[in-house]
Amino acid sequence: MENPGFNLSLFCIGLLHLIPKHTSSFPDIIPRQTGSMVHFKTLFAAVLSLSVATCNPIDKRDAALVLTDLTAVGSALTTLTASVNAYTGGLLGAITISTDGTNLDTAINKATTDANASAAFTAAQSTSVTSSIGSLTPQIQATLTALINKEPLFDASALDPLVLSQLNTLLADSDKLGVALQAKAVAADVVTLKSYQSTIDTSFAFAIAVFS
């Protein structure tokens, strides 16, 4: 016969159901508490506290996950740039580009969420994250340059407003990611990260001006 094992979720639910029922009824059920009963209640409370803590773990991220997220951002940039370079005009190709842009923004936002939830980076982790942003910066510039080069085709299809909207969204979310990473990096790397962010912002500003 298969052993059902210990189901932590059901155990937690069972304990939580006991809180309002039995803890409040101890005085009514037991009029006179002996030393053993006091010890039992103390032990019960300790087990309950431990179990509740186990049932509600803190969702903590780390630098390794952030680095994985930044790699995903790089992959999304590569895909978007390829789609833009292949664009020959019209709505169909623009839909592909818009989808790729949305996927890029999703990757950026995930990196921001995980960075905000991470503990402060160690010196080695901070160096790795800074290096990753250093690699992403020229990728972002390449994507924006590709978009600028295709602007006449977007304009011919009256799609400049669509591109402009996504550019503004990507700029805002890129800045949020920059702030999140700077908050976790060591002081020596913050200056470098700010420099990269300034370069990225300048490139976005130029592209936004072209499509405005």
XYZ file of N, CA and C in Angstrom:
636
model
N 0.861 -1.207 0.000
C 0.000 0.000 0.000
C 0.882 1.237 0.000
N 0.525 2.237 -0.800
C 1.349 3.439 -0.920
C 1.265 4.284 0.339
N 2.393 4.732 0.820
C 2.451 5.596 1.998
C 2.126 7.023 1.594
N 1.032 7.576 2.101
C 0.642 8.929 1.682
C 1.646 9.977 2.078
N 2.495 9.726 3.075
C 3.513 10.703 3.470
C 2.923 11.832 4.293
N 3.776 12.778 4.581
C 3.373 13.916 5.416
C 3.006 15.088 4.525
N 1.795 15.525 4.590
C 1.320 16.653 3.778
C 1.413 17.928 4.600
N 2.448 18.744 4.317
C 2.682 19.963 5.104
C 1.539 20.948 4.966
N 0.976 21.061 3.759
C -0.105 22.028 3.554
C -1.312 21.701 4.409
N -1.701 20.374 4.428
C -2.855 19.974 5.237
C -2.565 20.149 6.716
N -1.318 19.871 7.131
C -0.938 20.053 8.529
C -1.073 21.512 8.939
N -0.606 22.408 8.056
C -0.689 23.845 8.345
C -2.136 24.294 8.468
N -2.973 23.818 7.508
C -4.387 24.207 7.541
C -5.039 23.710 8.819
N -4.702 22.471 9.205
C -5.269 21.917 10.435
C -4.893 22.722 11.653
N -3.638 23.129 11.728
C -3.183 23.928 12.871
C -3.859 25.287 12.896
N -3.988 25.895 11.712
C -4.621 27.211 11.659
C -6.076 27.140 12.105
N -6.763 26.014 11.784
C -8.139 25.848 12.245
C -8.223 25.685 13.754
N -7.151 25.228 14.355
C -7.156 25.035 15.808
C -7.026 26.341 16.571
N -6.492 27.377 15.908
C -6.195 28.628 16.622
C -7.422 29.243 17.279
N -8.507 29.518 16.526
C -9.647 30.174 17.170
C -10.444 29.257 18.087
N -10.333 27.912 17.860
C -11.184 27.001 18.627
C -10.580 26.658 19.981
N -9.383 26.080 19.972
C -8.854 25.496 21.200
C -8.084 26.484 22.059
N -7.365 27.418 21.429
C -6.601 28.331 22.266
C -7.516 29.206 23.101
N -8.673 29.563 22.536
C -9.587 30.420 23.287
C -10.404 29.627 24.302
N -10.481 28.290 24.140
C -11.351 27.509 25.021
C -10.610 26.808 26.146
N -9.296 27.000 26.227
C -8.546 26.376 27.312
C -9.099 26.738 28.693
N -9.390 28.015 28.973
C -9.871 28.371 30.316
C -11.207 27.728 30.643
N -12.087 27.548 29.595
C -13.406 26.995 29.855
C -13.343 25.490 30.083
N -12.501 24.830 29.292
C -12.445 23.372 29.388
C -11.679 22.934 30.631
N -10.584 23.635 30.951
C -9.724 23.243 32.067
C -9.766 24.336 33.139
N -10.564 24.162 34.162
C -10.710 25.211 35.173
C -9.448 25.433 35.989
N -8.636 24.420 36.172
C -7.451 24.574 37.005
C -6.269 23.971 36.254
N -5.289 24.797 35.895
C -4.172 24.345 35.088
C -3.051 23.818 35.976
N -2.607 22.605 35.677
C -1.452 22.045 36.371
C -0.199 22.470 35.637
N 0.967 22.190 36.254
C 2.230 22.535 35.604
C 2.372 21.835 34.267
N 1.927 20.576 34.185
C 2.041 19.825 32.935
C 1.206 20.458 31.841
N 0.003 20.945 32.245
C -0.868 21.570 31.250
C -0.267 22.864 30.730
N 0.334 23.634 31.621
C 0.974 24.882 31.206
C 2.094 24.584 30.223
N 2.871 23.537 30.541
C 3.964 23.159 29.642
C 3.427 22.701 28.294
N 2.305 21.986 28.327
C 1.705 21.516 27.079
C 1.269 22.689 26.216
N 0.616 23.673 26.866
C 0.151 24.835 26.110
C 1.328 25.623 25.561
N 2.396 25.727 26.332
C 3.588 26.440 25.858
C 4.195 25.725 24.662
N 4.272 24.394 24.769
C 4.819 23.603 23.675
C 3.931 23.704 22.443
N 2.619 23.652 22.651
C 1.673 23.755 21.541
C 1.838 25.086 20.824
N 1.980 26.163 21.608
C 2.141 27.493 21.014
C 3.428 27.584 20.212
N 4.491 26.966 20.742
C 5.781 26.999 20.042
C 5.698 26.247 18.724
N 5.073 25.057 18.757
C 4.924 24.267 17.534
C 4.057 25.004 16.529
N 3.000 25.635 17.023
C 2.095 26.373 16.150
C 2.814 27.522 15.465
N 3.616 28.252 16.223
C 4.361 29.379 15.655
C 5.328 28.907 14.586
N 6.020 27.806 14.870
C 6.970 27.256 13.904
C 6.255 26.782 12.654
N 5.112 26.150 12.825
C 4.374 25.616 11.688
C 3.834 26.729 10.810
N 3.303 27.784 11.420
C 2.782 28.916 10.655
C 3.902 29.577 9.881
N 5.062 29.693 10.511
C 6.214 30.290 9.823
C 6.625 29.437 8.638
N 6.556 28.105 8.801
C 6.909 27.200 7.714
C 5.904 27.285 6.581
N 4.641 27.504 6.921
C 3.594 27.588 5.906
C 3.624 28.906 5.149
N 4.308 29.902 5.658
C 4.364 31.212 5.025
C 5.820 31.634 4.826
N 6.554 30.953 3.963
C 7.962 31.284 3.765
C 8.133 32.637 3.112
N 9.267 33.299 3.406
C 9.575 34.579 2.789
C 10.117 34.318 1.395
N 9.521 34.965 0.401
C 9.933 34.771 -0.984
C 11.145 35.641 -1.262
N 12.324 35.091 -1.072
C 13.562 35.853 -1.223
C 14.268 35.458 -2.508
N 14.690 36.436 -3.276
C 15.424 36.177 -4.515
C 16.913 36.403 -4.260
N 17.738 36.106 -5.274
C 19.163 36.337 -5.112
C 19.772 36.834 -6.410
N 21.056 37.177 -6.351
C 21.738 37.754 -7.506
C 21.792 36.780 -8.677
N 21.883 35.487 -8.390
C 21.937 34.496 -9.471
C 20.682 34.562 -10.330
N 19.528 34.729 -9.680
C 18.275 34.838 -10.418
C 18.243 36.131 -11.225
N 18.745 37.210 -10.650
C 18.797 38.491 -11.363
C 19.671 38.366 -12.607
N 20.796 37.692 -12.481
C 21.680 37.496 -13.632
C 20.991 36.667 -14.716
N 20.227 35.672 -14.295
C 19.455 34.880 -15.258
C 18.434 35.762 -15.967
N 17.795 36.644 -15.206
C 16.822 37.574 -15.784
C 17.482 38.501 -16.804
N 18.672 38.980 -16.486
C 19.373 39.888 -17.397
C 19.774 39.162 -18.681
N 20.093 37.891 -18.564
C 20.372 37.092 -19.760
C 19.122 36.990 -20.629
N 17.967 36.837 -19.977
C 16.692 36.783 -20.702
C 16.411 38.111 -21.399
N 16.767 39.213 -20.749
C 16.608 40.533 -21.374
C 17.457 40.610 -22.637
N 18.688 40.114 -22.552
C 19.564 40.113 -23.716
C 18.992 39.292 -24.862
N 18.416 38.140 -24.546
C 17.802 37.291 -25.574
C 16.611 37.992 -26.215
N 15.813 38.673 -25.395
C 14.654 39.400 -25.914
C 15.091 40.549 -26.820
N 16.182 41.202 -26.459
C 16.719 42.278 -27.299
C 17.173 41.736 -28.654
N 17.840 40.598 -28.638
C 18.309 39.985 -29.882
C 17.141 39.655 -30.804
N 16.085 39.096 -30.225
C 14.893 38.746 -31.005
C 14.234 39.988 -31.588
N 14.096 41.024 -30.768
C 13.462 42.257 -31.226
C 14.274 42.909 -32.341
N 15.574 42.972 -32.168
C 16.429 43.596 -33.181
C 16.324 42.857 -34.511
N 16.296 41.536 -34.454
C 16.168 40.738 -35.678
C 14.840 41.023 -36.380
N 13.772 41.146 -35.611
C 12.460 41.427 -36.193
C 12.429 42.809 -36.835
N 13.053 43.773 -36.174
C 13.084 45.135 -36.718
C 13.901 45.168 -38.009
N 15.045 44.518 -38.001
C 15.892 44.505 -39.197
C 15.205 43.827 -40.376
N 14.321 42.877 -40.084
C 13.614 42.147 -41.144
C 12.355 42.879 -41.612
N 12.001 43.955 -40.961
C 10.749 44.660 -41.266
C 10.821 45.328 -42.637
N 9.788 45.091 -43.447
C 9.719 45.697 -44.780
C 8.489 46.582 -44.944
N 7.821 46.866 -43.843
C 6.643 47.713 -43.887
C 5.363 46.929 -43.680
N 4.296 47.657 -43.386
C 2.998 47.029 -43.221
C 2.685 46.652 -41.783
N 1.435 46.254 -41.589
C 0.938 45.975 -40.240
C 1.410 44.630 -39.703
N 1.457 43.614 -40.558
C 1.779 42.271 -40.083
C 3.156 42.216 -39.424
N 4.151 42.764 -40.095
C 5.490 42.777 -39.521
C 5.563 43.626 -38.269
N 4.759 44.688 -38.234
C 4.742 45.568 -37.064
C 4.159 44.858 -35.845
N 3.203 43.965 -36.087
C 2.619 43.203 -34.976
C 3.682 42.305 -34.340
N 4.507 41.700 -35.173
C 5.597 40.861 -34.654
C 6.553 41.689 -33.807
N 6.886 42.867 -34.309
C 7.789 43.757 -33.571
C 7.162 44.190 -32.249
N 5.873 44.501 -32.287
C 5.181 44.916 -31.070
C 5.166 43.790 -30.038
N 4.938 42.563 -30.499
C 4.944 41.410 -29.593
C 6.323 41.212 -28.977
N 7.349 41.333 -29.808
C 8.719 41.197 -29.301
C 9.048 42.304 -28.303
N 8.536 43.502 -28.573
C 8.753 44.611 -27.645
C 8.079 44.365 -26.306
N 6.881 43.793 -26.354
C 6.163 43.459 -25.121
C 6.907 42.380 -24.336
N 7.434 41.393 -25.042
C 8.207 40.332 -24.379
C 9.468 40.899 -23.725
N 10.092 41.846 -24.392
C 11.272 42.501 -23.811
C 10.893 43.235 -22.534
N 9.788 43.945 -22.575
C 9.359 44.694 -21.391
C 9.034 43.753 -20.237
N 8.424 42.618 -20.543
C 8.127 41.616 -19.513
C 9.408 41.107 -18.864
N 10.427 40.863 -19.683
C 11.716 40.394 -19.160
C 12.369 41.455 -18.276
N 12.273 42.706 -18.688
C 12.830 43.809 -17.894
C 12.123 43.906 -16.548
N 10.805 43.818 -16.576
C 10.033 43.940 -15.333
C 10.304 42.779 -14.378
N 10.519 41.583 -14.917
C 10.848 40.442 -14.052
C 12.200 40.665 -13.381
N 13.152 41.168 -14.138
C 14.469 41.454 -13.563
C 14.355 42.495 -12.455
N 13.495 43.486 -12.658
C 13.292 44.524 -11.645
C 12.675 43.939 -10.377
N 11.650 43.118 -10.548
C 10.989 42.485 -9.404
C 11.969 41.634 -8.600
N 12.763 40.838 -9.294
C 13.711 39.960 -8.609
C 14.849 40.749 -7.964
N 15.264 41.832 -8.598
C 16.314 42.673 -8.006
C 15.805 43.331 -6.727
N 14.579 43.824 -6.767
C 14.008 44.461 -5.576
C 13.859 43.476 -4.422
N 13.609 42.206 -4.739
C 13.407 41.190 -3.702
C 14.711 40.543 -3.250
N 15.804 40.880 -3.905
C 17.095 40.273 -3.580
C 17.758 40.970 -2.399
N 18.599 40.234 -1.719
C 19.450 40.850 -0.701
C 20.501 41.698 -1.409
N 21.174 42.547 -0.656
C 22.248 43.356 -1.242
C 23.287 42.437 -1.875
N 23.782 42.828 -3.038
C 24.757 42.003 -3.739
C 26.097 41.999 -3.011
N 26.773 40.872 -3.054
C 28.160 40.842 -2.596
C 29.008 41.558 -3.643
N 30.274 41.792 -3.334
C 31.149 42.478 -4.284
C 31.243 41.700 -5.595
N 31.379 40.388 -5.496
C 31.485 39.561 -6.703
C 30.184 39.573 -7.504
N 29.057 39.478 -6.801
C 27.760 39.509 -7.476
C 27.531 40.861 -8.144
N 27.890 41.915 -7.439
C 27.729 43.263 -7.976
C 28.546 43.442 -9.252
N 29.755 42.911 -9.246
C 30.613 42.991 -10.434
C 29.982 42.256 -11.610
N 29.411 41.092 -11.346
C 28.778 40.299 -12.409
C 27.561 41.016 -12.984
N 26.744 41.581 -12.109
C 25.557 42.306 -12.564
C 25.962 43.531 -13.376
N 26.957 44.256 -12.900
C 27.428 45.447 -13.609
C 27.977 45.076 -14.980
N 28.709 43.984 -15.042
C 29.239 43.508 -16.318
C 28.114 43.141 -17.281
N 27.058 42.543 -16.743
C 25.911 42.168 -17.572
C 25.238 43.401 -18.166
N 25.063 44.430 -17.347
C 24.466 45.673 -17.848
C 25.387 46.320 -18.882
N 26.685 46.200 -18.662
C 27.633 46.719 -19.637
C 27.479 46.040 -20.989
N 27.163 44.759 -20.987
C 26.946 44.019 -22.233
C 25.593 44.351 -22.863
N 24.600 44.608 -22.022
C 23.262 44.917 -22.527
C 23.183 46.311 -23.148
N 23.986 47.231 -22.663
C 23.906 48.621 -23.138
C 24.086 48.738 -24.650
N 25.142 48.181 -25.255
C 25.256 48.272 -26.712
C 24.165 47.493 -27.448
N 23.627 46.447 -26.819
C 22.510 45.721 -27.427
C 21.282 46.615 -27.527
N 21.028 47.359 -26.457
C 19.897 48.291 -26.455
C 20.104 49.354 -27.520
N 21.307 49.870 -27.617
C 21.606 50.880 -28.628
C 21.404 50.327 -30.034
N 21.783 49.077 -30.250
C 21.611 48.458 -31.565
C 20.130 48.312 -31.918
N 19.330 47.938 -30.929
C 17.887 47.809 -31.154
C 17.275 49.157 -31.518
N 17.653 50.183 -30.788
C 17.108 51.516 -31.041
C 17.569 52.052 -32.392
N 18.803 51.784 -32.755
C 19.310 52.209 -34.064
C 18.539 51.518 -35.187
N 18.252 50.236 -35.001
C 17.479 49.494 -36.001
C 16.088 50.104 -36.171
N 15.466 50.475 -35.068
C 14.142 51.105 -35.132
C 14.208 52.444 -35.861
N 15.209 53.229 -35.545
C 15.360 54.539 -36.193
C 15.534 54.374 -37.702
N 16.313 53.391 -38.098
C 16.546 53.158 -39.524
C 15.272 52.751 -40.261
N 14.340 52.145 -39.551
C 13.087 51.693 -40.163
C 11.958 52.710 -39.986
N 12.245 53.837 -39.391
C 11.185 54.821 -39.116
C 10.392 55.211 -40.358
N 11.027 55.432 -41.507
C 10.229 55.776 -42.694
C 9.180 54.714 -43.041
N 9.508 53.444 -42.833
C 8.551 52.376 -43.116
C 7.400 52.386 -42.110
N 7.714 52.613 -40.850
C 6.654 52.725 -39.842
C 5.764 53.930 -40.140
N 6.383 55.014 -40.517
C 5.636 56.240 -40.806
C 4.710 56.042 -42.000
N 5.184 55.320 -43.011
C 4.374 55.081 -44.210
C 3.114 54.282 -43.885
N 3.182 53.475 -42.841
C 2.024 52.677 -42.417
C 1.291 53.311 -41.240
N 1.640 54.564 -40.941
C 1.011 55.311 -39.838
C 1.185 54.596 -38.495
N 2.355 53.997 -38.306
C 2.605 53.215 -37.093
C 3.594 53.876 -36.138
N 4.007 55.093 -36.450
C 4.926 55.790 -35.541
C 4.379 55.893 -34.114
N 3.076 56.203 -33.938
C 2.550 56.306 -32.564
C 2.677 54.995 -31.777
N 2.525 53.858 -32.465
C 2.655 52.560 -31.791
C 4.081 52.359 -31.293
N 5.046 52.648 -32.160
C 6.449 52.501 -31.776
C 6.792 53.466 -30.649
N 6.303 54.686 -30.769
C 6.577 55.706 -29.752
C 6.060 55.277 -28.383
N 4.867 54.717 -28.354
C 4.286 54.267 -27.087
C 5.150 53.187 -26.439
N 5.600 52.234 -27.245
C 6.433 51.167 -26.680
C 7.798 51.687 -26.245
N 8.329 52.639 -26.979
C 9.617 53.220 -26.586
C 9.514 53.902 -25.224
N 8.437 54.640 -25.024
C 8.251 55.326 -23.734
C 8.096 54.324 -22.591
N 7.377 53.240 -22.852
C 7.204 52.202 -21.831
C 8.528 51.525 -21.503
N 9.283 51.182 -22.537
C 10.574 50.518 -22.329
C 11.561 51.422 -21.604
N 11.533 52.706 -21.921
C 12.419 53.648 -21.230
C 12.085 53.712 -19.744
N 10.798 53.866 -19.440
C 10.379 53.968 -18.038
C 10.741 52.705 -17.257
N 10.509 51.548 -17.859
C 10.785 50.295 -17.155
C 12.282 50.004 -17.072
N 13.034 50.438 -18.067
C 14.497 50.295 -17.998
C 15.064 51.134 -16.858
N 14.509 52.318 -16.680
C 14.958 53.178 -15.578
C 14.651 52.544 -14.223
N 13.483 51.904 -14.112
C 13.133 51.228 -12.855
C 14.111 50.091 -12.561
N 14.489 49.370 -13.604
C 15.464 48.295 -13.420
C 16.803 48.865 -12.978
N 17.199 49.970 -13.594
C 18.458 50.601 -13.213
C 18.480 51.003 -11.752
N 17.390 51.578 -11.284
C 17.289 51.994 -9.883
C 17.363 50.781 -8.959
N 16.668 49.707 -9.323
C 16.658 48.495 -8.492
C 18.055 47.887 -8.384
N 18.775 47.851 -9.490
C 20.122 47.274 -9.474
C 21.096 48.146 -8.696
N 20.969 49.441 -8.862
C 21.856 50.362 -8.144
C 21.650 50.263 -6.638
N 20.421 49.988 -6.221
C 20.119 49.882 -4.791
C 20.766 48.651 -4.158
N 21.079 47.636 -4.965
C 21.657 46.396 -4.438
C 23.159 46.285 -4.676
N 23.691 47.109 -5.574
C 25.105 47.014 -5.933
C 25.989 47.653 -4.868
N 27.256 47.276 -4.865
C 28.214 47.917 -3.958
C 28.525 49.306 -4.496
N 28.979 50.179 -3.612
C 29.159 51.592 -3.957
C 30.045 51.794 -5.181
N 31.095 51.000 -5.287
C 32.033 51.172 -6.400
C 31.373 50.916 -7.751
N 30.353 50.056 -7.782
C 29.684 49.723 -9.043
C 28.501 50.634 -9.349
N 27.988 51.322 -8.349
C 26.830 52.189 -8.561
C 27.154 53.278 -9.579
N 28.342 53.847 -9.483
C 28.751 54.896 -10.423
C 28.751 54.360 -11.850
N 29.272 53.161 -12.024
C 29.318 52.549 -13.356
C 27.916 52.255 -13.873
N 27.067 51.726 -13.005
C 25.687 51.433 -13.401
C 24.943 52.704 -13.802
N 25.174 53.776 -13.074
C 24.536 55.053 -13.421
C 25.026 55.558 -14.772
N 26.297 55.330 -15.058
C 26.854 55.740 -16.345
C 26.199 54.965 -17.489
N 26.038 53.663 -17.298
C 25.358 52.850 -18.308
C 23.918 53.325 -18.495
N 23.242 53.613 -17.384
C 21.854 54.049 -17.469
C 21.745 55.373 -18.205
N 22.688 56.260 -17.989
C 22.694 57.546 -18.687
C 22.848 57.344 -20.196
N 23.718 56.424 -20.572
C 23.912 56.115 -21.993
C 22.637 55.540 -22.601
N 22.000 54.639 -21.870
C 20.747 54.034 -22.336
C 19.662 55.097 -22.478
N 19.539 55.959 -21.485
C 18.520 57.011 -21.516
C 18.730 57.952 -22.702
N 19.975 58.289 -22.979
C 20.283 59.183 -24.100
C 19.876 58.542 -25.425
N 20.147 57.259 -25.557
C 19.781 56.545 -26.786
C 18.266 56.472 -26.948
N 17.566 56.211 -25.854
C 16.104 56.193 -25.902
C 15.563 57.574 -26.265
N 16.124 58.598 -25.672
C 15.647 59.961 -25.927
C 15.761 60.315 -27.405
N 16.855 59.899 -28.028
C 17.040 60.189 -29.447
C 16.008 59.443 -30.291
N 15.794 58.162 -29.983
C 14.815 57.372 -30.734
C 13.404 57.928 -30.550
N 13.084 58.322 -29.331
C 11.762 58.892 -29.049
C 11.558 60.177 -29.841
N 12.597 60.984 -29.948
C 12.504 62.229 -30.719
C 12.234 61.932 -32.195
N 12.840 60.885 -32.719
C 12.652 60.523 -34.129
C 11.207 60.113 -34.402
N 10.603 59.399 -33.471
C 9.243 58.898 -33.684
C 8.164 59.863 -33.182
N 8.553 60.967 -32.602
C 7.569 61.926 -32.063
C 7.038 62.853 -33.165
